[in-house]
Coordinates of C-alpha atoms and ligand atoms in Angstrom, one line a residue:
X1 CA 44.7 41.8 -40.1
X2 CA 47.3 43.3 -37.4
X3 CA 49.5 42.0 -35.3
X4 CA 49.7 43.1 -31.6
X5 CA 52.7 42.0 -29.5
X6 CA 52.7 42.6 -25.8
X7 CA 56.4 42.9 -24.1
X8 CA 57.5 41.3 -20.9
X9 CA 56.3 43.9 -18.7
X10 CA 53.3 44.0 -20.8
X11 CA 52.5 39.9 -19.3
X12 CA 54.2 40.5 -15.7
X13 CA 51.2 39.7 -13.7
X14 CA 47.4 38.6 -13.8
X15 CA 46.7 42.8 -13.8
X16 CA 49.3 43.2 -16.8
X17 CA 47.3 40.7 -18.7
X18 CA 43.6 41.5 -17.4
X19 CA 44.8 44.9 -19.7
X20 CA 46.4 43.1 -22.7
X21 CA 43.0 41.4 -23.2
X22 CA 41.2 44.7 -22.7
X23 CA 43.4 46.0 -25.4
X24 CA 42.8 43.6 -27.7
X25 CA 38.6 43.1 -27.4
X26 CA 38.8 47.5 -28.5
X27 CA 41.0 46.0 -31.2
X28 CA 39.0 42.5 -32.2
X29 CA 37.1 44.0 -35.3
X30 CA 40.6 44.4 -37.1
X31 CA 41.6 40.7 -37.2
X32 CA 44.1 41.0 -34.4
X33 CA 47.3 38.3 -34.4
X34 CA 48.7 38.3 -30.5
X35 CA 52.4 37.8 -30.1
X36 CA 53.2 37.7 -26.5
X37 CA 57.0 37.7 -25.0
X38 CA 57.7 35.8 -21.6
X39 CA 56.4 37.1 -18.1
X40 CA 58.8 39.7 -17.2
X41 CA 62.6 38.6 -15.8
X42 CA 61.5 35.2 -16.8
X43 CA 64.1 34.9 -19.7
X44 CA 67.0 36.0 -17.5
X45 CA 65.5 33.6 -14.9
X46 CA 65.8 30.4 -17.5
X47 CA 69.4 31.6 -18.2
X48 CA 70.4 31.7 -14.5
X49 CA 69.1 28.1 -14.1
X50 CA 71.0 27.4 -17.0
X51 CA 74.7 28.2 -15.9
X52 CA 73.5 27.0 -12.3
X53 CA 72.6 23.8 -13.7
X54 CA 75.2 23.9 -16.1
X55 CA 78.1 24.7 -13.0
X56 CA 77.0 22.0 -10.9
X57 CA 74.6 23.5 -9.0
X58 CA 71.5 21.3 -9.4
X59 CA 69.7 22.7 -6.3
X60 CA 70.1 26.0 -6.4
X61 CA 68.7 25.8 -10.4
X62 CA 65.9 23.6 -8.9
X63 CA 65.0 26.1 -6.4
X64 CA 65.0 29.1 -9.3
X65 CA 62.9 26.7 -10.9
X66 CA 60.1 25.9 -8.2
X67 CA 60.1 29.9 -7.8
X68 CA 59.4 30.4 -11.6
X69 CA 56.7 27.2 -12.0
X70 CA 54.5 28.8 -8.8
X71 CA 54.7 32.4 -10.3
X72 CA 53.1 30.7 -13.6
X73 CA 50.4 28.8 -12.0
X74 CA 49.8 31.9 -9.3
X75 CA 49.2 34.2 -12.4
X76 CA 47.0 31.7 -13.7
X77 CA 44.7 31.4 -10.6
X78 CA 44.0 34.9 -10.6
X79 CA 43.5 35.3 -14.2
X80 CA 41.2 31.8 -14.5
X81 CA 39.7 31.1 -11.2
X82 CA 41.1 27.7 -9.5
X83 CA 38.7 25.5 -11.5
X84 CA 39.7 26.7 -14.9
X85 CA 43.1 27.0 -13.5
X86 CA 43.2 23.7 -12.9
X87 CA 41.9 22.5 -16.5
X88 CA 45.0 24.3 -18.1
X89 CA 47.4 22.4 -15.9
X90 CA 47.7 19.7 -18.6
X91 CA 48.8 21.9 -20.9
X92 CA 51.4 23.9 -18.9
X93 CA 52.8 20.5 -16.5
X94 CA 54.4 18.6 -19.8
X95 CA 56.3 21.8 -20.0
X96 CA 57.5 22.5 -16.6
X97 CA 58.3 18.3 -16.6
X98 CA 60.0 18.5 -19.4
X99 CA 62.0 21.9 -18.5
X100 CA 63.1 20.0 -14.9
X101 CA 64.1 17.1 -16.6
X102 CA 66.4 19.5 -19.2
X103 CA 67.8 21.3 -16.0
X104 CA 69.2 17.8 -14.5
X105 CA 70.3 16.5 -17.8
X106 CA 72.7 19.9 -17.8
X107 CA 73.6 19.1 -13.9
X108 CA 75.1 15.9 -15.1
X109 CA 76.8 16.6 -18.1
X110 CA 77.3 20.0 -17.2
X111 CA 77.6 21.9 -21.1
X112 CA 75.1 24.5 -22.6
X113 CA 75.3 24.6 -26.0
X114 CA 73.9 26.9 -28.1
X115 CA 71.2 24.7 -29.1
X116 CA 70.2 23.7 -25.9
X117 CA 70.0 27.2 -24.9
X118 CA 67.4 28.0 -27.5
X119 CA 65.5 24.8 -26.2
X120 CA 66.1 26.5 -22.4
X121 CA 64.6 29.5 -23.2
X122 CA 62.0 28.7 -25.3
X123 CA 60.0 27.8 -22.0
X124 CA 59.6 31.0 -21.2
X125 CA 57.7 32.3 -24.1
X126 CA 55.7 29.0 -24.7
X127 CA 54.0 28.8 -21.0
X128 CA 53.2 33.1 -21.0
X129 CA 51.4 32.7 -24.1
X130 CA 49.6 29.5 -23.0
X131 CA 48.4 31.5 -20.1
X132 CA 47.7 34.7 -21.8
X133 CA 45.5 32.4 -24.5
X134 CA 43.2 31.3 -21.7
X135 CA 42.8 34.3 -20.2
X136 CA 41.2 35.8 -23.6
X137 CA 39.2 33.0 -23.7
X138 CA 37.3 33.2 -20.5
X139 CA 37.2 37.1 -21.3
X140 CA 35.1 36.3 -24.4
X141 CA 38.1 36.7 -27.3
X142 CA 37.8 34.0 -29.4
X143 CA 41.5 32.6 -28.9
X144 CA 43.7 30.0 -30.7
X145 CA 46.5 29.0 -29.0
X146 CA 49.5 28.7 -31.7
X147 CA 52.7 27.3 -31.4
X148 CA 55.7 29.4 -32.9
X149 CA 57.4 26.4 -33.5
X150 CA 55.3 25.0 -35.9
X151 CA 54.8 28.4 -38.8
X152 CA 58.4 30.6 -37.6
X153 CA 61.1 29.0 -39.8
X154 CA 64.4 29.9 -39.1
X155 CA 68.0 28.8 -40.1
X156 CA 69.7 27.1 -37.4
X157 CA 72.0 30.1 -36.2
X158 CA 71.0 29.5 -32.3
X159 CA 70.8 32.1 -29.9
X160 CA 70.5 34.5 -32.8
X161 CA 68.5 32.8 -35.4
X162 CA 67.4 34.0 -39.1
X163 CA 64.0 33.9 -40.6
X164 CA 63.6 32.0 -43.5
X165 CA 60.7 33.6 -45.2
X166 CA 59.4 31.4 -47.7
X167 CA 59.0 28.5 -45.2
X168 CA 57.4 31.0 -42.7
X169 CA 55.1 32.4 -45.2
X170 CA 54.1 28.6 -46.5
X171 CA 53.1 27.4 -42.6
X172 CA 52.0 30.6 -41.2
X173 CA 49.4 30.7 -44.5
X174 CA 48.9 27.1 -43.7
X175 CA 48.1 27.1 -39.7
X176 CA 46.9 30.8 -39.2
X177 CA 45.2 31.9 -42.3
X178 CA 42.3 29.6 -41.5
X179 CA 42.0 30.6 -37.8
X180 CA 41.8 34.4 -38.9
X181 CA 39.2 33.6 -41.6
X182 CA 37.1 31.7 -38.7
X183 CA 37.2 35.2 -36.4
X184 CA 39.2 33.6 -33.9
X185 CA 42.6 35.0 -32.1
X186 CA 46.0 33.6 -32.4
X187 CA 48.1 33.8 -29.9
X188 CA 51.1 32.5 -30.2
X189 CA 55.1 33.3 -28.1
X190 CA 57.4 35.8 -29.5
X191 CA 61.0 35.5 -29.5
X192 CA 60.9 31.4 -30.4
X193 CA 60.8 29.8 -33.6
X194 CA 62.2 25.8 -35.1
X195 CA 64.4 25.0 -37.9
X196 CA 62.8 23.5 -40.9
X197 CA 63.6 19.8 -39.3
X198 CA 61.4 21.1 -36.5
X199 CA 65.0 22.0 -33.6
X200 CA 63.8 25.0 -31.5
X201 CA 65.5 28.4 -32.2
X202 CA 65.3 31.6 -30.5
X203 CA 65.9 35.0 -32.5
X204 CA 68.5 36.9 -29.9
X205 CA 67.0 38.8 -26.9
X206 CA 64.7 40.9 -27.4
X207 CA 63.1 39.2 -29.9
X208 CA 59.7 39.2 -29.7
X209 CA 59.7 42.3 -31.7
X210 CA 61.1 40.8 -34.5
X211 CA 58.6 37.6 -34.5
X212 CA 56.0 40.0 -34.6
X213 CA 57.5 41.6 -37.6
X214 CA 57.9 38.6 -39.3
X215 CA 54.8 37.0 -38.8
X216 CA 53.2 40.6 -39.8
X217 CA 55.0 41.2 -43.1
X218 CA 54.0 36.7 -43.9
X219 CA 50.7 37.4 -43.2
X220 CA 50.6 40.9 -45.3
X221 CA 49.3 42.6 -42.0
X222 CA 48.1 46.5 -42.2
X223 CA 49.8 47.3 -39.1
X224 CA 52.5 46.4 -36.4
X225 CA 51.6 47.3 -33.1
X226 CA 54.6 47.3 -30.6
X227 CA 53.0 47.1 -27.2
X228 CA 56.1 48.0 -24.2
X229 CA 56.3 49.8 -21.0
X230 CA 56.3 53.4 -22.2
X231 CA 55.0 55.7 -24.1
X232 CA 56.6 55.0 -27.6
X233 CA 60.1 56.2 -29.1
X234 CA 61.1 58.1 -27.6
X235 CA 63.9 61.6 -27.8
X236 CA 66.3 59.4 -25.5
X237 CA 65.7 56.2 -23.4
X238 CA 63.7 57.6 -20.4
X239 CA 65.6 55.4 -17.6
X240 CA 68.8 57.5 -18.8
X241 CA 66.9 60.9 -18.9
X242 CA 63.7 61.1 -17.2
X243 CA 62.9 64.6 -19.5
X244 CA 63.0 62.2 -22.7
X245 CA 60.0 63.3 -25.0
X246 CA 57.6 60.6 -27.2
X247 CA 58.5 60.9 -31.0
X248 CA 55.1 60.8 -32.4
X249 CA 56.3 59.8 -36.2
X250 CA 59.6 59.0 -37.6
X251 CA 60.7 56.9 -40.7
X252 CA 61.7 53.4 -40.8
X253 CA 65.4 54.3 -41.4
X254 CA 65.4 56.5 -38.7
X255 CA 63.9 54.2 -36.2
X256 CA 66.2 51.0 -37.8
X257 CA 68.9 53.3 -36.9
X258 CA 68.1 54.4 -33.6
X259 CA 66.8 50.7 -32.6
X260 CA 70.2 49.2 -33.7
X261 CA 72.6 51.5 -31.9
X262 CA 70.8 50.4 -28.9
X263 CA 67.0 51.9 -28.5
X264 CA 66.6 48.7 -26.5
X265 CA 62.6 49.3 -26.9
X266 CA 63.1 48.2 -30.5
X267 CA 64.9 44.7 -31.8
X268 CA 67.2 46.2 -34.1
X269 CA 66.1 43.4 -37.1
X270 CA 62.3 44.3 -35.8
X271 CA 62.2 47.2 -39.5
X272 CA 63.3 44.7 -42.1
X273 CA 59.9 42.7 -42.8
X274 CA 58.0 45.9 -42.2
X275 CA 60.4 47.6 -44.1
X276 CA 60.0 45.0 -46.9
X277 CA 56.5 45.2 -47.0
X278 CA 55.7 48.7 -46.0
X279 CA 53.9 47.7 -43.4
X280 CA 53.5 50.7 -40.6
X281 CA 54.6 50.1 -37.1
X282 CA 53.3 51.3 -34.1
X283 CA 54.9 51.4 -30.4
X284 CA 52.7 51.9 -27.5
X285 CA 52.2 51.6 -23.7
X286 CA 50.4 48.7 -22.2
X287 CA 49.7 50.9 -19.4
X288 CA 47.4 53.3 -21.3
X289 CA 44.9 52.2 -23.1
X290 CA 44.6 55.0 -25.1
X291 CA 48.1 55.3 -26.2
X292 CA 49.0 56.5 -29.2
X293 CA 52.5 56.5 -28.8
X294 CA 54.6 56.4 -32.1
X295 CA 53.8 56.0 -35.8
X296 CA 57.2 54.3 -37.4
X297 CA 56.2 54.5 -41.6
X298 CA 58.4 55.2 -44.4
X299 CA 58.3 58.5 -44.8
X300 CA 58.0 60.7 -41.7
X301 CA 57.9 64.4 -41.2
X302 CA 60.8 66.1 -40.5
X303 CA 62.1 67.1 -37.0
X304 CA 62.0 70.7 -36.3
X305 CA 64.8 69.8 -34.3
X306 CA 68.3 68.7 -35.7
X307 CA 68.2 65.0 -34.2
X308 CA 65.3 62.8 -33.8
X309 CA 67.0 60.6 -30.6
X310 CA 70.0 59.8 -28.8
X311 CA 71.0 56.4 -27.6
X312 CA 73.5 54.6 -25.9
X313 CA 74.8 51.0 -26.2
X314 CA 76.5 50.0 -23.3
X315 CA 78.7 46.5 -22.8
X316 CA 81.2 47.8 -25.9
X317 CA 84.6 46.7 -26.1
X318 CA 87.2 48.9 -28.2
X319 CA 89.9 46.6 -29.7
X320 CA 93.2 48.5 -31.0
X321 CA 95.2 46.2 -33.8
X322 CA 98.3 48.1 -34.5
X323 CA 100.8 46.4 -37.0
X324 CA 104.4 45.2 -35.2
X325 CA 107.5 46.9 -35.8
X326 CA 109.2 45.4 -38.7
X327 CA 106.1 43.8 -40.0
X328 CA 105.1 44.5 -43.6
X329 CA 102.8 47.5 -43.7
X330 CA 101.3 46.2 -47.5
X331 CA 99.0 43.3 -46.1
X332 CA 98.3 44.5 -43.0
X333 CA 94.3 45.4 -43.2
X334 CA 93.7 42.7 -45.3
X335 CA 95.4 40.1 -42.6
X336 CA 93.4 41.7 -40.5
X337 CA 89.8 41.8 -42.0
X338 CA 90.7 38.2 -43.1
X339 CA 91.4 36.9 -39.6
X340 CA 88.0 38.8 -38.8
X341 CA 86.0 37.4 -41.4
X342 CA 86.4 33.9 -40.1
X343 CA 85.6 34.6 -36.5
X344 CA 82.4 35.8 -37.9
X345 CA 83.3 39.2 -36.4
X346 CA 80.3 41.2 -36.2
X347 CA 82.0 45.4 -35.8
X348 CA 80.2 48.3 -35.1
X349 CA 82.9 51.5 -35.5
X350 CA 85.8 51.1 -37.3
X351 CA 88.7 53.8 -37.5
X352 CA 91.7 52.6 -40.0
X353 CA 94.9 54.0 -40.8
X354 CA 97.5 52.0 -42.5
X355 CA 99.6 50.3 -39.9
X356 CA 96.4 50.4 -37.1
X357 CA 92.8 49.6 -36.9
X358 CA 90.4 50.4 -34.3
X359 CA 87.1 49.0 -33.9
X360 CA 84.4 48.4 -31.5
X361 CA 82.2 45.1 -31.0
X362 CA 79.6 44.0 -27.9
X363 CA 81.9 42.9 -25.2
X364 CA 79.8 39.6 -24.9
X365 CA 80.7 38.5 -28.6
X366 CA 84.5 39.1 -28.5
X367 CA 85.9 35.8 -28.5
X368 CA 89.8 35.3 -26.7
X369 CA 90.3 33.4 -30.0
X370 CA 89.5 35.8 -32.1
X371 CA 92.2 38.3 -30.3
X372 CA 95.0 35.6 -30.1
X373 CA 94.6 35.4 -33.7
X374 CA 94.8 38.7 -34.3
X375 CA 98.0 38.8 -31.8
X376 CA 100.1 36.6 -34.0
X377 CA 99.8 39.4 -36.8
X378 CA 99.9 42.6 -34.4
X379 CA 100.0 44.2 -31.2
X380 CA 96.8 43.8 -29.8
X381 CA 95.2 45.9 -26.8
X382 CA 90.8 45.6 -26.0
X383 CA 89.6 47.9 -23.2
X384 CA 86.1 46.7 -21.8
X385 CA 83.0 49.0 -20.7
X386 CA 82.5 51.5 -23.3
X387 CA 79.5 52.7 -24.8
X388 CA 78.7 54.0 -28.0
X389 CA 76.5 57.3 -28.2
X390 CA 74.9 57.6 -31.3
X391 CA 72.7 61.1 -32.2
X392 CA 70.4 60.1 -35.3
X393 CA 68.4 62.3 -37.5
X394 CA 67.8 62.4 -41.3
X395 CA 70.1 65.0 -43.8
X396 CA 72.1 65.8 -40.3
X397 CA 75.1 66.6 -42.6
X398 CA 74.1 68.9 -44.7
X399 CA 73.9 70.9 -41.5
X400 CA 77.3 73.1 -41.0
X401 CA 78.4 73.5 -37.1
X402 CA 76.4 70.2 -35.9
X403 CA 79.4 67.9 -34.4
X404 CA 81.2 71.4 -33.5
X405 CA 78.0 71.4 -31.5
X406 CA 77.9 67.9 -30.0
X407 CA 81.7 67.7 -29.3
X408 CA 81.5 71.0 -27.0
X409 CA 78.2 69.5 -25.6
X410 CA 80.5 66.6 -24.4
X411 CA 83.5 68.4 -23.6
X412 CA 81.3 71.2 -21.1
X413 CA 80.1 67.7 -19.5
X414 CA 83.9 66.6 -19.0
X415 CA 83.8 63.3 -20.4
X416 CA 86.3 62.2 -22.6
X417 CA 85.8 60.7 -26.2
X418 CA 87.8 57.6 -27.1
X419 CA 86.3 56.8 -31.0
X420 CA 84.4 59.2 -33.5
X421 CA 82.3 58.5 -36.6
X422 CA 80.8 60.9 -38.4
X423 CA 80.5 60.7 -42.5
X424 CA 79.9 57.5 -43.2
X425 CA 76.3 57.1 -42.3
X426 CA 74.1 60.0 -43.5
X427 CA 71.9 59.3 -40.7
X428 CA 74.4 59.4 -37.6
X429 CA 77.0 61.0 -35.1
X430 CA 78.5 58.8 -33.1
X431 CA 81.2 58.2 -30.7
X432 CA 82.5 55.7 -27.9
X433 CA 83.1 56.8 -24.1
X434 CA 83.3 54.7 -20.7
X435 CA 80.2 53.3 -19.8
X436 CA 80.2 55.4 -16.7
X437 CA 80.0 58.8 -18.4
X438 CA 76.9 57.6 -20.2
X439 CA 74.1 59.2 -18.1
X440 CA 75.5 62.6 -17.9
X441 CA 77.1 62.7 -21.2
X442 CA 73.1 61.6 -22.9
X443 CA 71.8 64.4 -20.1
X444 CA 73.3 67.0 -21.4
X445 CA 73.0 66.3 -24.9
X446 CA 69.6 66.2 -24.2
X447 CA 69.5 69.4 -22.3
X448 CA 71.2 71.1 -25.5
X449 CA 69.5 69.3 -28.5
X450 CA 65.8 69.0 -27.0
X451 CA 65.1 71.6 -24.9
X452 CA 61.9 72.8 -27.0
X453 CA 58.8 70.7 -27.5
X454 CA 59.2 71.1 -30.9
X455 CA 60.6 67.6 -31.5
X456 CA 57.4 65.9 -31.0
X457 CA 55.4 66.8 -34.1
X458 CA 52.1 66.6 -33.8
X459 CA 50.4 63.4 -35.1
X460 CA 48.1 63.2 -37.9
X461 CA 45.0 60.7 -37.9
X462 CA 46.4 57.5 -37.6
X463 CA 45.2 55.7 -40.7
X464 CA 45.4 58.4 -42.9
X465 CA 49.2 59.3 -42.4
X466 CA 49.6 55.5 -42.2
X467 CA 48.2 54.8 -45.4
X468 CA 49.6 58.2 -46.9
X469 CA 52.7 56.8 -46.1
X470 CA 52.1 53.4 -47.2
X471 CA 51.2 55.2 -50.7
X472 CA 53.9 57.3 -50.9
X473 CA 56.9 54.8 -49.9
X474 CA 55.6 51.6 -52.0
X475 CA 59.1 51.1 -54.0
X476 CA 61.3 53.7 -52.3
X477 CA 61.4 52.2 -48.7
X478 CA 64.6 50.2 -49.2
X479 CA 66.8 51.3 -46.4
X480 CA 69.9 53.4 -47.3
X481 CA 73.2 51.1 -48.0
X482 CA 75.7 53.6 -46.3
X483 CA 78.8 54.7 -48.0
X484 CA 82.8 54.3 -46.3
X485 CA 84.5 57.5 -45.8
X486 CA 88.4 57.5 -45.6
X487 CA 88.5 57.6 -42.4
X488 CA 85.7 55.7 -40.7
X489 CA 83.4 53.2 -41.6
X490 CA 80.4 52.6 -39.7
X491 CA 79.1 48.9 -40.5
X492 CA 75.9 48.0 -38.5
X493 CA 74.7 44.3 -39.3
X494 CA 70.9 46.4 -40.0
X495 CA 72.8 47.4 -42.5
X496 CA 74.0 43.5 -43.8
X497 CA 71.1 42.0 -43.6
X498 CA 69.1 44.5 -45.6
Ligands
LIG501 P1 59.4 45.0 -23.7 O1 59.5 44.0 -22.6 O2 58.0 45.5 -23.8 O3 59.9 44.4 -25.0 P2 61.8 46.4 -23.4 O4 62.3 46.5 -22.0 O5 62.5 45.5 -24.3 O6 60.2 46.2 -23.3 O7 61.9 47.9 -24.0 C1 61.3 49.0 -23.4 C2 62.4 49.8 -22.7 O8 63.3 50.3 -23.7 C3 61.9 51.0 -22.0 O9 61.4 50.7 -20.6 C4 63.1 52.0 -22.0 O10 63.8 52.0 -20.7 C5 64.0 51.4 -23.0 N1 64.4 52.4 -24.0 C6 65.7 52.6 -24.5 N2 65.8 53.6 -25.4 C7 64.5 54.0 -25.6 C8 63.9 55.0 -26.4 N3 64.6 55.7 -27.2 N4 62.6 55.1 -26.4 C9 61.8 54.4 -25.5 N5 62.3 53.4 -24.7 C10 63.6 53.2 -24.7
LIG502 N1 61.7 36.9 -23.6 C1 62.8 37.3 -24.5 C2 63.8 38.1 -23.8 O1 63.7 38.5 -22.7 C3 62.3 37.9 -25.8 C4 61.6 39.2 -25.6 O2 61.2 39.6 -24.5 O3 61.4 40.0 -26.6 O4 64.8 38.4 -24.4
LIG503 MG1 61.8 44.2 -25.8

């Protein structure tokens, strides 16, 4: 079997999903699993009602809400036909009552927690893949309408939940196994899952990706297809640099890497079932059928060129923790890394030396907690919008000259660098700058580092080099655990959780 998962953009509109289902019928003699994530903006949409509702502001979350319920049942018309339309109401109106009724519960008591944010967003997801279910069905695909909630187990981190395999590999043998082995279609929302006592969870934006993983590497699937807006991985993200190339094939730890430091077309946990199993992935374009994007295995060729990508993760905060005058230097880190630990402090770069420490986090995770804590112990100072640039390619350091390269590449650009880490990962070169130098600084690394073609290998037949692959990497796909250097320590929580 395979599993297909179609993105956001992928489900926009009654067009968007007249080509999903076209996809899937050229695919519907390989067993295929559908994963869908919410219609487009509709995630972001279920958050704004949230704080709305959550500040007070009943109407003006009721109003978002209207919007987003006749968007649904529009898409629906023009996939179904009014009459049809009309016998799927049932199933979508319990959801839309029961999301209203959520929306003036928050009005009154005016909190969102964490767990009801899961239960918030998990509307989105849940109504797309309703509609997308009927739309196969009236097209002729035998599909089975699944609900995530009942075979994705997960722990009960909300807003950023963890797979619990064993439970997900029980239910999802239990309630899917049978549907595949009867020819028919599940379809089922991305992004949502339920704790074993059944309380709905969400996996962190972005996370249909990873559902589709997980799901895959239960079910034992042959192959992961990644369905988005463009044409695969690719050199850099294309909104940033519109001469961005597709990477044709590139290995798991590659891709992991590049996905993590902020590849957003990826979920950076999206690898680790595959990964696991050895399951190859694909990422392709909705918008062409006949994509054949990029082949993500565990062994890929090498790049003629020095890097396989650049990206850039932007919303980074830099926090400098630099040990008070008169304060005991012997201690100091481990105070530090201690006060850390139990804020759950999740660090990307880290630069030590032994009376400061440096490191970098998202923006939207640093908690004023966290650096009053760290305050009572040191002098504490956090500057906002930085980005972290990251350059990834395999055996990049057995390369002499290479950062001599990229540092003048940045430096002819003017932007100034605020963090570097090279050594520590065997895989990348990366640094921190303002968020605002991003697009030029990403431009002209591009301009110097992929100015041939040659970067975009060409691709051998897809299920040979897949299985080749498969063959070759059974045992010796376990990602690489990377090593601290002296001076910098790149941690990425790909990294922990593998
Ligand atoms: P989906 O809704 O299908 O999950 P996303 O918006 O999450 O799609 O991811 C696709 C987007 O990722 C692309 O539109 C592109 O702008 C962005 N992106 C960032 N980096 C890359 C990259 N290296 N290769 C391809 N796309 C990238
Ligand atoms: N709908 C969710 C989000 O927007 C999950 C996803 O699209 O992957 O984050
Ligand atoms: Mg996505």
């Amino acid at each position: 079997m395979i599993v297909m998962k179609f993105g956001g953009t992928s489900v926009e509109s009654a067009e968007a999903i007249e080509r999903v289902a076209k996809i899937v019928a050229s695919r519907r003699d390989e067993s295929p699993l559908v994963v869908v994530s919410a219609m487009a903006k509709v995630t972001d949409q279920l958050v704004a009602m949230g704080q709305l509702a959550a500040s007070g502001e009943a109407d003006a979350s009721l109003q978002l809400f209207r919007s987003m319920r006749e968007r649904h049942f529009l898409t629906a018309n023009a996939l179904l036909g009014s009459k049809r339309a009309a016998s799927l109401a049932p199933k979508l109106d319990p959801h839309f009552a029961e999301l209203e009724n959520f929306l003036r519960g928050l009005a009154a008591v005016r909190e969102l927690t964490p767990r009801g944010s899961d239960y918030l967003l998990s509307f989105g997801e849940l109504l797309s893949s309703l509609i997308v279910a009927d739309a196969f069905a009236i097209r002729g695909l035998n599909a089975a309408w699944v609900d995530s909630r009942s075979c994705l187990v997960t722990d009960a981190t909300h807003t950023r939940a963890l797979p619990q395999m064993t439970e997900t590999r029980e239910k999802s043998k239990k309630k899917i196994a049978p549907l595949l082995s009867k020819k028919k279609i599940p379809v089922m929302g991305g992004f949502i899952a339920a704790t074993s006592a059944g309380v709905p969870t969400t996996l962190g934006r972005g996370g249909s990706d990873y559902s589709a993983a997980i799901i895959g590497a239960a079910l034992d699937a042959d192959r992961i297809e990644i369905w988005t807006d463009v044409e695969g991985m690719m050199t850099t993200d294309p909104r940033l640099c519109p001469e961005a190339k597709t990477i044709k094939q590139i290995s798991f730890n590659e891709a992991a890497e590049l996905a993590y430091f902020g590849a957003k077309v990826l979920h950076p946990a999206t690898l680790l079932p595959a990964i696991h199993k050895n399951i190859p992935v694909y990422v392709l374009n909705s918008r062409n059928l006949k994509s054949t994007g990029t082949e993500i295995t565990a062994h890929a060729p090498r790049s003629r060129d020095v890097f396989r990508a650049i990206t850039a993760k932007t919303g980074v905060s830099i926090v400098n923790v630099v040990a008070s005058r008169g304060i005991m230097v012997h201690g100091f880190l481990r105070s530090v890394f201690e006060t850390m630990d139990r804020h759950s402090t999740s660090v990307d770069i880290v630069a030590i030396s032994e009376v400061s420490m440096s490191f970098t986090m998202e923006s939207k995770r640093l908690r004023k907690a966290l650096l009053s804590e760290l305050g009572e112990i040191a002098d504490v100072t956090c500057d906002d919008k930085q980005a972290i640039v990251c350059l990834v390619g395999e055996d990049i350091h057995g390369k002499p000259g290479i950062a001599a390269s990229v540092f003048n590449t940045i430096a002819a650009a003017e932007v100034n660098i605020r963090m570097i880490s090279q050594g520590a990962s065997e895989l990348n070169i990366s640094f921190v700058i303002q968020e605002s130098d991003v697009p030029k600084a990403v431009q002209h690394l591009h301009a110097q580092f992929f100015s041939s073609s040659e970067n975009t290998i060409s691709r051998q037949t897809k299920n040979g080099s897949a299985k080749r692959a498969r063959e070759n990497g059974r045992g010796s796909s376990t990602p690489r655990v990377r090593s601290a250097s002296a001076s910098a320590v790149v941690v990425s929580s790909a990294d922990l959780i593998s």
